[in-house]
Amino acid sequence: MSTFVTDWARLSVSHCQYEVTAVPGASGVGIYALGDDLLHVNGPNEFTGFCGIHTGWIEARVRVLPGPPADVDAGWDAISEATLWCPSGLLSVIGLMGGTAEALTDVAVPPGLIRVRVHARHRLHETVRTDDDPPEQHELHVWAVSEETPWRTVLDDPGGRDWEQKPAKAAEWAMLSLVPRPSGRPAMLSPLPLDPYEDDAGLSRVAVVRHRPAPVEVPVGVLPAGDLEVRLERVDGETLRWSWATADEPIFPHPLATLPDDEPSTVRLTSGPDGFTLRHEGVLGRHAFALGLIWDQLLDTAGPYPWVETLRRQAAEATAQAEKTRRLRAEREAERWGGPPPSDRVRGLLSQAQSLARMDRPILDRIDALPAARQREAACWAARRAMRVAGLEGIGWIAEVLAAAEADHPLPPSFTEQGGAPAFHRLLSDPEVPHTTVPLRIDSKTFGIHSVTEMLQQAAAFPALLALANDDPLAAAIDAVYNAAIAHGDDRDRFFTDAHTALR
C-alpha cells in the first residue's frame, strides 16, 4: 500500500472533542479512563481526540501509510497514538455532536488492527484565540499492525493536563465485554456489540503485547469470570496456555454456555536488558483491546480482580429477578389452572384443559393420571353421557359413531376431516335432532363480566363426540369431559360427581 493523504477538511467540534471510529456506535469504556491531553481510548474501535477550541471549527486530515513512520514529525505541539480494531477497513473522524466532513468519512485504511497517531497544533481556546492565530490542525497517521499495544504519548503538550488513569475500571469493562450477559439480564456496564464484520478480518488472529521495565509475576491457575473462567496453564518456564472454559459453579440463574473463544492461545514471557515482555499470541482481533486491558491489570496489580464483585452483584440481581419472575408466573399459572400447574404434558396440549381445570381441577389431574387405554375409555364415557343428556344417544348415525368409538374402530371421515365440520353441519340440519337449551354462565374472572345466556344443548354436547376423533387419548378425554360438563348446564356438579366415580 502506498501513502494516501486526504485533503484538509473543516470539522465542527464540540466540548473540545471529536471521535475517531472504525465501528460507529460501538460501546466501550468511555473517556476519562485511559489517555492523555490529546487522546482517550474509548474501546477497541474508537478513541476521542481533544481540541483546544471548545465549540467551533478545526482543520483535520488523514494520512494512510504503508508502514510505521521512521521518525516523529516535527512542527506539532502534541502527538499521541493508539491501536484500533478496524474490521471494515473504513475509518471516520466525526465531531462529538455528529459533525462530519466528506473527506474524513469512511477513509479507506488497512482492515484489521491499525495504529493511529494523532498530531495536533495551535490548540487554543476561543477565549484567547485571535484572528492572527493559525487554525487549529489535527493530522492522523494510520498504518497496519499485527500487535495490539497500549496507547502512548509520543510528544507531550507542556501545557497539558495530567489525567488520572483508571486501569481497574478499564479491566472490569474489558472482562465484562468478553462475557456479556444476554439481552434482558442485568448488565452494569455496556458490553461489546456483536461484531458486524464476521468475515476473515473479524476472525483473524493477532497478538497482544505488553512490556514492563522489570520482571513481574504472571498469575497461573484460574481467573474467575462469573459463569466462565480463564485457565492459565504453564507449558514451560516461558510459555503459558490461555483457554476459556465454563465455571464448575456458575453464579447466574441461567448460566452462560458460549465461550468467547473456543481455541486456546499462547502467552510467551521473555526477559531482556530492556525489561520484561509478554506476548499473548493467537487471540481474536476483536478481543485484542479487551485482553490488553486485562493484562495491564494482571501485570500491575495484585489482589482481587475488579470484575469479580461486579459479576457477583449482577448475578445476585439476576437471581432475585428470576425468583420474582418465578413467583409471579406461579401466581398467574395458579390462577389460570385453579391451583398448581398440571404436568407439562397437559400444558402442551391443544385442548380445553385450562377451561376444565377452572371448572373442576381434581378431574383434570385424575384424567392425566390414567393410563392411555383408560383415558380413551374416559373419553367414550363422557361422550356417551353428553349424547344422553342432549337427547342424541338414540339418533341412528350418532349411535353408530359412538359404538364404533367404544369398539376402538375408526370414525367416519365426516368426523375426522375439517375438524368434524361436516358432522356438525349434519347435526344442525337433521330433523330428528331435538332442540333444547341449557344456560351458559360466563366466567367473570376470565372475561371481566358475569352473565348468563342460553345455548343449544345439542350443539354444546356434540363436540364431546367429535373429541373422540383425536388420536391423543389424553386430549380426547379432556375435551370430551369438558364438553359433556357444558352440555349438563346447571346439572354440571352432578356430572362431575359421576365422573370422579367413573374415572377412579
Tab-separated table of N, CA and C in Angstrom, residues 8 200 205 218 249 324 405-406 430 435:
chain	number	residue	atom	x	y	z
A	8	TRP	N	-7.159	18.555	3.541
A	8	TRP	CA	-7.549	19.190	4.793
A	8	TRP	C	-9.042	19.488	4.732
A	200	ASP	N	-13.366	-12.781	7.287
A	200	ASP	CA	-11.979	-13.167	7.538
A	200	ASP	C	-11.283	-12.167	8.449
A	205	ARG	N	-6.368	-13.679	13.674
A	205	ARG	CA	-5.666	-13.842	14.941
A	205	ARG	C	-4.498	-12.867	15.003
A	218	VAL	N	3.312	-13.316	36.800
A	218	VAL	CA	2.167	-13.621	35.959
A	218	VAL	C	1.321	-14.679	36.656
A	249	GLU	N	-18.889	-23.904	39.065
A	249	GLU	CA	-20.039	-23.435	39.827
A	249	GLU	C	-20.508	-22.092	39.264
A	324	LYS	N	-38.372	-13.474	41.528
A	324	LYS	CA	-39.581	-12.667	41.432
A	324	LYS	C	-40.426	-13.098	40.232
A	405	ALA	N	-66.583	-45.867	18.209
A	405	ALA	CA	-65.508	-45.333	19.051
A	405	ALA	C	-65.285	-46.220	20.266
A	406	GLU	N	-66.354	-46.698	20.876
A	406	GLU	CA	-66.223	-47.562	22.048
A	406	GLU	C	-65.590	-48.903	21.691
A	430	ASP	N	-80.251	-32.122	10.757
A	430	ASP	CA	-81.017	-33.369	10.910
A	430	ASP	C	-82.347	-33.058	11.607
A	435	HIS	N	-84.217	-29.977	19.937
A	435	HIS	CA	-83.678	-28.640	20.178
A	435	HIS	C	-84.049	-28.200	21.581
